[in-house]
XYZ file of C-alpha atoms in Angstrom:
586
model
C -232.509 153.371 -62.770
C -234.585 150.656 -64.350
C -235.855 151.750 -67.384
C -233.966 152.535 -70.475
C -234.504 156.796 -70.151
C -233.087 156.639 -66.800
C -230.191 154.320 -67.936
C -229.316 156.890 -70.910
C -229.670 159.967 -69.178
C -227.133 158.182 -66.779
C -224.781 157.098 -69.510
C -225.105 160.002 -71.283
C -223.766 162.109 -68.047
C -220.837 159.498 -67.318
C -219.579 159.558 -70.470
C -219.729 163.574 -71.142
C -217.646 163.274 -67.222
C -215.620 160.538 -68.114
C -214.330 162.597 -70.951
C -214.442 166.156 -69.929
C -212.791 165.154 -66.356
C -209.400 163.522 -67.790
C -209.056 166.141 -70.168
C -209.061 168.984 -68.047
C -207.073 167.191 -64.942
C -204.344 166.836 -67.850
C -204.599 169.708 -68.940
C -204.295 171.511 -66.000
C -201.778 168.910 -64.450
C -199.324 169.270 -67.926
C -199.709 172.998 -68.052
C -198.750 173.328 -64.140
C -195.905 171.068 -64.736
C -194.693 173.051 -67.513
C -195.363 176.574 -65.920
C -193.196 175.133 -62.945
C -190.323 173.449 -65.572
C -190.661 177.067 -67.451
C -190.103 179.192 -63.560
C -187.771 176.623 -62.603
C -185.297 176.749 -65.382
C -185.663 180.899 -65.451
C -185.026 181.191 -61.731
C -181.873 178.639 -62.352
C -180.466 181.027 -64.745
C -181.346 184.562 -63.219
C -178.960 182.832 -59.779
C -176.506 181.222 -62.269
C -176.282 184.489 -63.852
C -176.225 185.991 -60.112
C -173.307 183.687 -58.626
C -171.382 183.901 -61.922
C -171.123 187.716 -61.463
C -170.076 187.389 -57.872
C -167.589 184.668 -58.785
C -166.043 187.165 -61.138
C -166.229 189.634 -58.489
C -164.947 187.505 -55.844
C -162.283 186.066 -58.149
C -160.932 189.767 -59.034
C -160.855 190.943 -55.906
C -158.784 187.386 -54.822
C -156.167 187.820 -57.543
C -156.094 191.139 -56.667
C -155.338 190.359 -52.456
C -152.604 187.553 -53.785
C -151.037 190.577 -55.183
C -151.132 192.268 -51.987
C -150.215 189.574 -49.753
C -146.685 189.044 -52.292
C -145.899 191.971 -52.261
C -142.230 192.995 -51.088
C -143.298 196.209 -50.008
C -145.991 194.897 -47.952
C -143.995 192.333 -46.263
C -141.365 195.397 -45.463
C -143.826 197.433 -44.087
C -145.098 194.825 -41.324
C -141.710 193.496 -40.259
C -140.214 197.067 -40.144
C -139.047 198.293 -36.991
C -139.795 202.016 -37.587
C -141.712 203.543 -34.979
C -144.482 206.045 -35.175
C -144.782 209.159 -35.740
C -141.292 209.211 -37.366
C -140.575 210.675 -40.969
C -139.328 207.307 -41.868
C -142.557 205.468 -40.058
C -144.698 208.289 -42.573
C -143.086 207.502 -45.952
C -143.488 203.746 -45.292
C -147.395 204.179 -44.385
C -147.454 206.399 -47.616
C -146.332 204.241 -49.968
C -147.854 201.318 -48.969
C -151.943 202.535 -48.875
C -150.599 204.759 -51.788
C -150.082 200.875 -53.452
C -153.275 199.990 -51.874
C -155.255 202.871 -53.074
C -153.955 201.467 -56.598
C -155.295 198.634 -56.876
C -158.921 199.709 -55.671
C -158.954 201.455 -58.530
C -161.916 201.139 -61.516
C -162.711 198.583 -58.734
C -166.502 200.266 -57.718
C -167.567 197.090 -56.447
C -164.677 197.545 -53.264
C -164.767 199.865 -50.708
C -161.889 199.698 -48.721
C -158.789 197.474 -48.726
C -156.818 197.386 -44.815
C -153.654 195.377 -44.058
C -153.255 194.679 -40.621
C -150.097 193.957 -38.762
C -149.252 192.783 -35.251
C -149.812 195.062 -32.363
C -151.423 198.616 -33.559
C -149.935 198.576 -37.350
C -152.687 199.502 -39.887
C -153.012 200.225 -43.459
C -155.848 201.314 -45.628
C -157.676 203.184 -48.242
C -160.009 206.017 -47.868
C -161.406 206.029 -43.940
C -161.201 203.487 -41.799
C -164.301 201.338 -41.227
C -165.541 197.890 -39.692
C -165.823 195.952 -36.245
C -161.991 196.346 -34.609
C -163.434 193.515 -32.270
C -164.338 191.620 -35.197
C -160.963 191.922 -37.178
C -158.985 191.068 -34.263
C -161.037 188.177 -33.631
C -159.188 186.673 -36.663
C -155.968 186.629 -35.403
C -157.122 184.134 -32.980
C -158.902 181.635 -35.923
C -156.550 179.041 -37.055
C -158.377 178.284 -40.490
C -157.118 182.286 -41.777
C -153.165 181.129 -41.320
C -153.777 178.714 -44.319
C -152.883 179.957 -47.557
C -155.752 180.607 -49.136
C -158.638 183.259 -49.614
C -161.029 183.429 -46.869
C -164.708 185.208 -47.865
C -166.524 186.281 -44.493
C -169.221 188.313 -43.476
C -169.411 190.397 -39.956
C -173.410 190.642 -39.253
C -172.534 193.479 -37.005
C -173.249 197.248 -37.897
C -174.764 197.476 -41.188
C -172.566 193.667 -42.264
C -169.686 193.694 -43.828
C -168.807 191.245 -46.571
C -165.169 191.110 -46.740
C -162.295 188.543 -48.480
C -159.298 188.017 -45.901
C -155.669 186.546 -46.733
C -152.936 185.901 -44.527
C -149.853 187.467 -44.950
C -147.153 185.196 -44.125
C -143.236 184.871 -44.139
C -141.505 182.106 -43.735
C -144.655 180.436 -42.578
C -145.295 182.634 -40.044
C -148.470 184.909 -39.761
C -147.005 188.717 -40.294
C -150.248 190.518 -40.582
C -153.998 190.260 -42.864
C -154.839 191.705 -45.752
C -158.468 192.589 -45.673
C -160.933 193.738 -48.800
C -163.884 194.791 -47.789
C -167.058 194.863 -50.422
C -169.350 197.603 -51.190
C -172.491 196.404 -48.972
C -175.031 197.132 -51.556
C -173.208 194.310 -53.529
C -175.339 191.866 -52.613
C -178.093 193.895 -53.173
C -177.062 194.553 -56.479
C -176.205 191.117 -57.359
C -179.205 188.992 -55.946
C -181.685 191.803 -56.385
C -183.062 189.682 -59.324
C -187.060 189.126 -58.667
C -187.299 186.329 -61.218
C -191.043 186.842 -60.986
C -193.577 188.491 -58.299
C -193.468 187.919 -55.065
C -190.542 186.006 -54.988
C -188.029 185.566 -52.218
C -184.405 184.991 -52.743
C -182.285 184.603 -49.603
C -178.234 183.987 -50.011
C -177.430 181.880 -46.735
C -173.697 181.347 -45.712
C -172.170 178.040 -44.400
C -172.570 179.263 -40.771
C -176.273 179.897 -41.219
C -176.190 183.294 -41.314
C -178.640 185.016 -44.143
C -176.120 187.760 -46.144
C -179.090 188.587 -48.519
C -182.847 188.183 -47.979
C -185.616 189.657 -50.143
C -187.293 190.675 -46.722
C -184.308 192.703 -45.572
C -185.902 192.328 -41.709
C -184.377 189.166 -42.470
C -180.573 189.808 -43.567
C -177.745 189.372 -40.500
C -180.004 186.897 -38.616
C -179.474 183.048 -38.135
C -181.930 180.936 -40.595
C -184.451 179.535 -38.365
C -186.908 177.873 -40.732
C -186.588 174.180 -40.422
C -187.981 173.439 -44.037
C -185.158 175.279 -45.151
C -182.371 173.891 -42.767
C -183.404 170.542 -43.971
C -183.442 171.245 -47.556
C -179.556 173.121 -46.849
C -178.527 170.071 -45.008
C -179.004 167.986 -48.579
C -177.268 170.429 -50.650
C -174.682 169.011 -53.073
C -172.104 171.932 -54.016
C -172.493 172.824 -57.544
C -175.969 171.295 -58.180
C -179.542 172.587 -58.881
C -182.222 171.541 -56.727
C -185.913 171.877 -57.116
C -188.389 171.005 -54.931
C -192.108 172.160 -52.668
C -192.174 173.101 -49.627
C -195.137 174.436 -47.324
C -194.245 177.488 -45.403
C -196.873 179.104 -42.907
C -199.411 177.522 -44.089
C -198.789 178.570 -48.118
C -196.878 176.300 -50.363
C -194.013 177.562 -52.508
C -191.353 176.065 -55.546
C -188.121 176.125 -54.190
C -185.155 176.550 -56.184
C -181.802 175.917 -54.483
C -178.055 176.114 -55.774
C -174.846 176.400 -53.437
C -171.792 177.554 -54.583
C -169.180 175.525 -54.884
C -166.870 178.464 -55.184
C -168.453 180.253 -52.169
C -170.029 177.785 -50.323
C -172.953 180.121 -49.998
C -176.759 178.816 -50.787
C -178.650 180.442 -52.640
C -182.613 179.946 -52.204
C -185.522 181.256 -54.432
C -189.055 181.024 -52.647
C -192.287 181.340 -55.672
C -195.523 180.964 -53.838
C -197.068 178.281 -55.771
C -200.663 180.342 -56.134
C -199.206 183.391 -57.805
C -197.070 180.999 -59.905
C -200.209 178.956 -61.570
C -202.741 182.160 -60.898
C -202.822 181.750 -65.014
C -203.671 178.190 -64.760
C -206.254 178.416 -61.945
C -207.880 180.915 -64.045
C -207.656 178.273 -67.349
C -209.295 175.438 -64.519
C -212.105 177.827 -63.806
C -213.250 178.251 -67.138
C -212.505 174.815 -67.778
C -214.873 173.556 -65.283
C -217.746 176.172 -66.072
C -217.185 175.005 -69.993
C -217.590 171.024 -68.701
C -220.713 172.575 -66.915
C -222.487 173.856 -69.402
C -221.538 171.226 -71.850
C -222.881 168.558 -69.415
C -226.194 170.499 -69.049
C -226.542 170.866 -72.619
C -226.066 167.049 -73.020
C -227.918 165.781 -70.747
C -230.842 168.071 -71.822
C -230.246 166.255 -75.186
C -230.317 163.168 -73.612
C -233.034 163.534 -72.504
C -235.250 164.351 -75.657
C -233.327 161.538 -77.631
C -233.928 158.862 -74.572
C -237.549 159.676 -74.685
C -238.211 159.531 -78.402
C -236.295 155.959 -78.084
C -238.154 154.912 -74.889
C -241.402 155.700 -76.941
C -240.826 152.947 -79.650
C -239.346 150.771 -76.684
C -242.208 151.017 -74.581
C -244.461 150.394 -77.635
C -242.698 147.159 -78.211
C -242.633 145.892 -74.993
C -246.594 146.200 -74.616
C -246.799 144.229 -77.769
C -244.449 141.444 -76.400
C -246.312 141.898 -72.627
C -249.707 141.094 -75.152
C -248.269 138.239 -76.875
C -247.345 136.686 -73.402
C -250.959 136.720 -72.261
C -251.970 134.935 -74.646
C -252.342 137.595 -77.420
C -250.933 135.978 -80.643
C -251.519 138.365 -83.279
C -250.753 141.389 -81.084
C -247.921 143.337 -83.379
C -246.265 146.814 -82.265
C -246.926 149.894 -84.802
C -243.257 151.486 -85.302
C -242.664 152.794 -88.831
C -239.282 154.083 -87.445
C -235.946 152.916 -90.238
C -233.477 152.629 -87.028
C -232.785 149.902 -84.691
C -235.438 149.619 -82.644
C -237.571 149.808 -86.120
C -235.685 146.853 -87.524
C -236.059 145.287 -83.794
C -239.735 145.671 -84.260
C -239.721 144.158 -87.763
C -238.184 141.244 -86.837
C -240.321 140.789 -83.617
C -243.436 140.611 -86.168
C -241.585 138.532 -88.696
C -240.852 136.082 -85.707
C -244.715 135.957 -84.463
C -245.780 135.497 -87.993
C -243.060 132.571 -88.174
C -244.276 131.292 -84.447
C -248.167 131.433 -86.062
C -246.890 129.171 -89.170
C -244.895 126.704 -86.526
C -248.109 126.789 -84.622
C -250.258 125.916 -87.539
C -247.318 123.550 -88.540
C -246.998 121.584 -85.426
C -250.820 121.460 -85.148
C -250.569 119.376 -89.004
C -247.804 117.329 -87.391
C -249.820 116.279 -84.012
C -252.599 115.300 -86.398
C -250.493 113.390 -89.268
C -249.008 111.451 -86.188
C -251.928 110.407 -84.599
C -253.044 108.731 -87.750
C -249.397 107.478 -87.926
C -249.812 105.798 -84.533
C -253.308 104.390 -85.160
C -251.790 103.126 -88.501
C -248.684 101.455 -86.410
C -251.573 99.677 -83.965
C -252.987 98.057 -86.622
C -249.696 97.044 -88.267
C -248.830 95.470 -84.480
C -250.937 92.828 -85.057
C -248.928 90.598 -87.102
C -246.088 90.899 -84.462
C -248.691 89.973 -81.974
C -249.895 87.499 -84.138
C -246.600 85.858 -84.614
C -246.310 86.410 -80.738
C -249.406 84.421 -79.893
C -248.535 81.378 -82.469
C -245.065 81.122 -80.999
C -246.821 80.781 -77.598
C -249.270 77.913 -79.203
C -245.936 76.036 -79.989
C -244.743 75.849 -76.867
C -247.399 74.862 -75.806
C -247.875 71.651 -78.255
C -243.942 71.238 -77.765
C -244.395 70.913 -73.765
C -247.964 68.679 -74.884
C -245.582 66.424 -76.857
C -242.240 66.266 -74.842
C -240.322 68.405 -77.438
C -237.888 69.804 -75.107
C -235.558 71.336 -77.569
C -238.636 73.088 -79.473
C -240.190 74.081 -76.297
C -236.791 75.776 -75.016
C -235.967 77.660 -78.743
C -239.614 79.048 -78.865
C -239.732 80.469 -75.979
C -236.552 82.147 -75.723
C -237.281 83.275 -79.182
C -240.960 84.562 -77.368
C -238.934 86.594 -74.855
C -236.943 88.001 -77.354
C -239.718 89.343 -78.932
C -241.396 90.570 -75.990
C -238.719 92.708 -75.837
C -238.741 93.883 -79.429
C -242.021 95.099 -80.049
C -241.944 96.809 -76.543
C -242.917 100.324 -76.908
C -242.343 101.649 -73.671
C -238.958 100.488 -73.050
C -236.652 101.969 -75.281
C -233.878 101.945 -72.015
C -233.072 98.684 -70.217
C -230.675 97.197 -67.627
C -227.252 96.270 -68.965
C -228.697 92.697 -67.003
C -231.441 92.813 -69.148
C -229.419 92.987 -72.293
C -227.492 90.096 -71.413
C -230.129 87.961 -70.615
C -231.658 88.507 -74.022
C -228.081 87.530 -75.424
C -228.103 84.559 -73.335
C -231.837 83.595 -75.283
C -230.161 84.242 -78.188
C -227.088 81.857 -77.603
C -229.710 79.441 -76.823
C -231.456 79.433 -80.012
C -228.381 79.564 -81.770
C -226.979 76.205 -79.810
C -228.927 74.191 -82.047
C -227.509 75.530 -84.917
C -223.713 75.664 -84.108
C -223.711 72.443 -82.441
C -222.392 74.541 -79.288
C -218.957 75.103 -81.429
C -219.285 78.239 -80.552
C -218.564 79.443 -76.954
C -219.317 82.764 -75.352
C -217.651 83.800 -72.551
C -219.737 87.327 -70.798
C -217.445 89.087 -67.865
C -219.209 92.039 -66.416
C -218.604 94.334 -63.711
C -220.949 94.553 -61.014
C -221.907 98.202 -60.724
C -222.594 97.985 -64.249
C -225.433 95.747 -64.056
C -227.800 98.033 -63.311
C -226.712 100.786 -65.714
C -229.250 101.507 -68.360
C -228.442 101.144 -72.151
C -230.797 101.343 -75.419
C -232.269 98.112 -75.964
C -231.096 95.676 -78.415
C -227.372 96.859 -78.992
C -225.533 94.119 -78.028
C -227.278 91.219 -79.184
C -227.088 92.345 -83.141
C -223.321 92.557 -82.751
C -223.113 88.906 -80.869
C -225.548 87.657 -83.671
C -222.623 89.614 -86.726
C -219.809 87.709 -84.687
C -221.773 84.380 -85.208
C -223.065 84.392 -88.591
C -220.041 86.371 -90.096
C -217.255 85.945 -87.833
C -217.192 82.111 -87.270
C -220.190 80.249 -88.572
C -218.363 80.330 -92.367
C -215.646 78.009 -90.587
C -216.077 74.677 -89.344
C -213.694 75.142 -86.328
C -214.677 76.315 -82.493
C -214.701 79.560 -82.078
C -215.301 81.873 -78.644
C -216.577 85.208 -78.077
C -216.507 87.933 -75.324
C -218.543 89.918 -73.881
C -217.310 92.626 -71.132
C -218.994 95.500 -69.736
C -216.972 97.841 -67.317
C -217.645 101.332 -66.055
C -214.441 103.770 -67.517
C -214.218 106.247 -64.765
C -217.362 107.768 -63.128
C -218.957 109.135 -66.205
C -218.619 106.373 -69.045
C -219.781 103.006 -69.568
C -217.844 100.702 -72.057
C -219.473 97.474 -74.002
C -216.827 95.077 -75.748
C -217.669 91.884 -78.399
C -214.734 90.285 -79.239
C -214.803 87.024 -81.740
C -211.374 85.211 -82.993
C -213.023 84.103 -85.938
C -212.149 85.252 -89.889
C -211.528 88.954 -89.240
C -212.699 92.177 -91.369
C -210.769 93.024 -94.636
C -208.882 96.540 -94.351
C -211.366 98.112 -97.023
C -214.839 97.276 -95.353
C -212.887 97.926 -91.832
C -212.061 101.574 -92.970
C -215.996 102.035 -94.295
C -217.083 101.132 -91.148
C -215.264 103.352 -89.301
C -215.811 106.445 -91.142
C -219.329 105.436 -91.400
C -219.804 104.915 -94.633
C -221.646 101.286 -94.285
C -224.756 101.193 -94.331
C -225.440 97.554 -93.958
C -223.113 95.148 -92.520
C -221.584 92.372 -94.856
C -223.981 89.443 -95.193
C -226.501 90.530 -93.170
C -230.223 90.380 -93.826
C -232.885 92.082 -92.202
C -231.205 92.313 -88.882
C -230.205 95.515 -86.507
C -226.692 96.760 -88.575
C -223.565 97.978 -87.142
C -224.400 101.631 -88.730
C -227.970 101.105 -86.907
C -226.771 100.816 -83.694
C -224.200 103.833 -84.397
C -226.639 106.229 -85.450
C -229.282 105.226 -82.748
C -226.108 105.653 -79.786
C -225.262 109.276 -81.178
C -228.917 110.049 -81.321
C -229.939 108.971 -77.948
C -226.217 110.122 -76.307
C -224.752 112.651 -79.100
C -221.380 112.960 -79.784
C -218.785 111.603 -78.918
C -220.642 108.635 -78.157
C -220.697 105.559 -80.028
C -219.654 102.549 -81.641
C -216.528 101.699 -82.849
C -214.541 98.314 -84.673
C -211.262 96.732 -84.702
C -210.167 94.137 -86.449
C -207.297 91.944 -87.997
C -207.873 89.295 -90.929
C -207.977 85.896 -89.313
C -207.027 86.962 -85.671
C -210.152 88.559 -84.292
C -212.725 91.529 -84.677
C -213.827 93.709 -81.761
C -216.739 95.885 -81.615
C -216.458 98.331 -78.724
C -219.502 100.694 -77.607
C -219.166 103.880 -75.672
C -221.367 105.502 -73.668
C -222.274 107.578 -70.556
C -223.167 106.324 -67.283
C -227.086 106.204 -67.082
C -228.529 105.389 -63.842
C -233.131 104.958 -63.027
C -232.707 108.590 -61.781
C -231.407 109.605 -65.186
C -233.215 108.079 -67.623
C -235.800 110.700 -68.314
C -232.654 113.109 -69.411
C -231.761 110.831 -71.941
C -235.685 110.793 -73.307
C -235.878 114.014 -73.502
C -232.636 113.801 -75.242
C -233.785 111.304 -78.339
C -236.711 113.327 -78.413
């Protein structure tokens, strides 16, 4: 996608995706995750409401066996000796399911209530039923001689849910008092269906399924391992939510066990008939996000073309002015962006033609500058040649002293009115200091000693020409030459790390006054004190920061009568360099 319509159309269809796409996974996401909180919670309370009704149950029919299992006339019944079929043996057997029969009654949810003795002695309500082989199996479980109520279920025949006490005297076992339930209890009780296609199983501790939605399913052993697991973890007392996938199909699991029972109760919701709303709300969300990204993009694509138009129009008049083509200008009458774009594109052109024009004036204007600067050379020069006629009559006549002072004072001039070389050698420099020291011997009498300590790899740094010998010349006429005692200054040059070059001129003569020391260094001198028509401290500053920039430059210190130090900073500037810092003053 290189141009600008392809770019938009792209955009345009991210961004329509980028929005639509987050919206509807949260949608969907939040409103599946509250459908599930919403089953969840009203599955919890259909099997609270479930396992608080067979509490009650279980809990009636309990108090109701404690009663039983007290009772004097029970325990006289299983230790008496009378034999059957005696009158005596009659009235006893009587009186005792007659008791029996008593308490079953208003009690629809119990269907028959047996106390068993040792060897054949039975008692019971209405006809007999269950598993003898069952029943006497108890006698030989040690967990029904403690004290307490013990709720069972025989899977055999059509299962029999049943609460058990022991009946015991003196701590010995005397016989069992059995209540068995109505077997459509369970039925009854767990028969809930929270919501369709559901499946609630109640599971015992042994394993066994009491109650299963499937009824193929009820008196078997659980087999499924998802669900053994998920038993294995139960906490008694505590809900438990969770997914599981079950031949192939995945389902929200709600689990509670009893901690009254101990019996696990397990609702099964098959996860696509619980968010078959939802799904539905995805569909049509994604169809909506279809057409609205169709619609979009079909409007991005009209508005990208209209824009590209104006674009492309602008472009060819740019492409023009590239070749060559000047007044090329692009016709968009267009008030938005790429209008304004287009207006300032010709304001710039126009402004390019006047720079043009401009510059043109300037080239000319400094021709005639330069032609006007060769013909004001040739005073210098002329100056130049009659210092080289004096020499000349000095060497003629054996004037040693005049021969040495004009020609160092030729050399420095050499240097001065050289054009080409606005960059010299840091060696350079201090040779034309050492011509100046020369002329100057004359006049000091060599009071005056200077003292030059350089490094080595700084020799052959360059530096703008004629920036050290204006401060040595300050030093001398304003430093010491208004005293009439000796006086030294010194020159160092050292490189400051690989990038900087430092220049130091140090005099001990009469020092710089605190006033004129704090207009230096804020720059506001524009001449230094004394001096007449030579190269000024504020020169040199303003020539460093215009060759170098900031923070380059010169800078002073100085106390009243102890010494004055001028100390220049500047870049490292090697022969390979130097055209960088042309282009620079430039």
């Amino acid at each position: 996608m290189k141009t600008i319509q392809g770019k938009m159309f792209t955009a345009f269809g991210l961004a329509v995706l980028l929005a639509i796409i987050p919206i509807a996974y949260s949608s969907y996401y939040n409103s599946a995750k509250v459908i599930e909180r919403n089953a969840t919670s009203y599955i919890s309370d259909r099997i609270q409401g479930a396992n608080t009704n067979l509490q009650s149950m279980v809990e009636e029919v309990d108090n109701m066996a404690k009663a039983i299992v007290i009772r004097d006339l029970i325990h006289q019944s299983l230790l008496s000796q009378t034999e059957a079929p005696t009158l005596e043996w009659f009235k006893e057997k009587k009186a005792v399911e007659e008791f029996l029969s008593s308490m079953t009654a208003f009690k629809n949810y119990v269907q028959q209530i047996t106390v068993i003795g040792k060897g054949d002695l039975v008692y019971y309500t209405g006809n007999r039923r269950g598993n003898p082989e069952f029943v006497k199996s108890l006698w030989g479980d040690p967990r029904i001689r403690e004290n307490r109520r013990h709720l069972l279920f025989d899977p055999s025949g059509n299962g029999r849910i049943m609460l058990v006490r022991p009946v015991l005297s003196n701590g010995d076992l005397i016989g069992l008092c059995i209540v068995d339930f109505d077997p459509n209890l369970v039925k009854q009780v767990y028969d809930i269906e929270p919501l369709s296609e559901t499946v609630v199983s109640v599971i015992n501790e042994s394993g066994t399924i009491i109650y299963d939605s499937r009824s193929e399913r009820i008196r078997t052993q659980l087999q499924d391992k998802e669900l053994i697991s998920l038993l294995s973890g139960a906490v008694p007392g505590q809900w438990k939510s969770s997914k599981l996938v079950m031949e192939n199909r995945s389902y929200l699991v709600v689990q509670f066990q009893s901690a009254y029972t101990g019996w696990s109760t397990i609702a099964m919701v098959p996860l696509n008939v619980l968010l078959s709303e939802v799904n539905s709300i995805r569909s049509q969300t994604i169809t909506m996000a279809v057409v609205v990204l169709i619609a979009v993009l079909l409007i991005s694509i009209f508005l990208s073309k209209q824009m590209a138009k104006n674009i492309k129009r602008l472009h060819s008049a740019m492409k023009l002015v590239r070749e060559g083509h000047i007044n090329a200008r692009p016709r968009i009458k267009n008030d938005d962006e790429i209008g304004q774009l287009s207006e300032m594109f010709v304001s710039m052109m126009d402004h390019v033609q006047e720079l043009l024009h401009k510059v043109k004036s300037e080239e000319r204007e400094r021709r005639e500058a330069e032609y006007r600067a060769l013909q004001a050379q040739i005073k210098p020069h002329f100056l130049y040649n009659t210092l080289n006629t004096i020499k000349y009559l000095a060497r003629i006549q054996h004037a040693a002293n005049i021969e040495e002072i004009s020609g160092s004072l030729i050399e420095l001039m050499r240097f001065a009115i050289d054009p080409k070389r606005e960059m010299i050698l840091v060696q350079e420099e201090l040779e034309q200091v050492e011509r100046y020291v020369r002329i100057q011997r004359y006049k000091f009498l060599d009071r005056i000693t200077v003292n030059v300590k350089v490094e080595d790899e700084a020799l052959d740094c360059l530096i703008p020409k004629l920036i050290v010998q204006p401060i040595v010349e300050n030093a001398m006429n304003h430093g010491l030459a208004t005293t009439d005692q000796e006086g030294t200054i010194s020159i160092r040059v050292y490189c400051d790390g690989p990038e900087q070059l430092r220049l130091s001129v140090t005099d001990d003569g009469i020092g710089i006054s605190a006033d004129l020391l704090e207009g230096l260094c804020n720059h506001h001198g524009h001449a230094d004190p004394g001096q007449s028509g030579g190269i000024g401290l504020s020169n040199i500053r303003e020539r460093l920061q215009l060759t170098f920039g900031e923070p380059y430059g010169l800078k002073v210190y100085s106390q009243v009568g102890v010494f004055t130090t001028v100390e220049i900073t500047i870049p490292q500037v090697r022969r390979e360099q130097s055209h960088v810092i042309e282009s620079h003053s430039r």
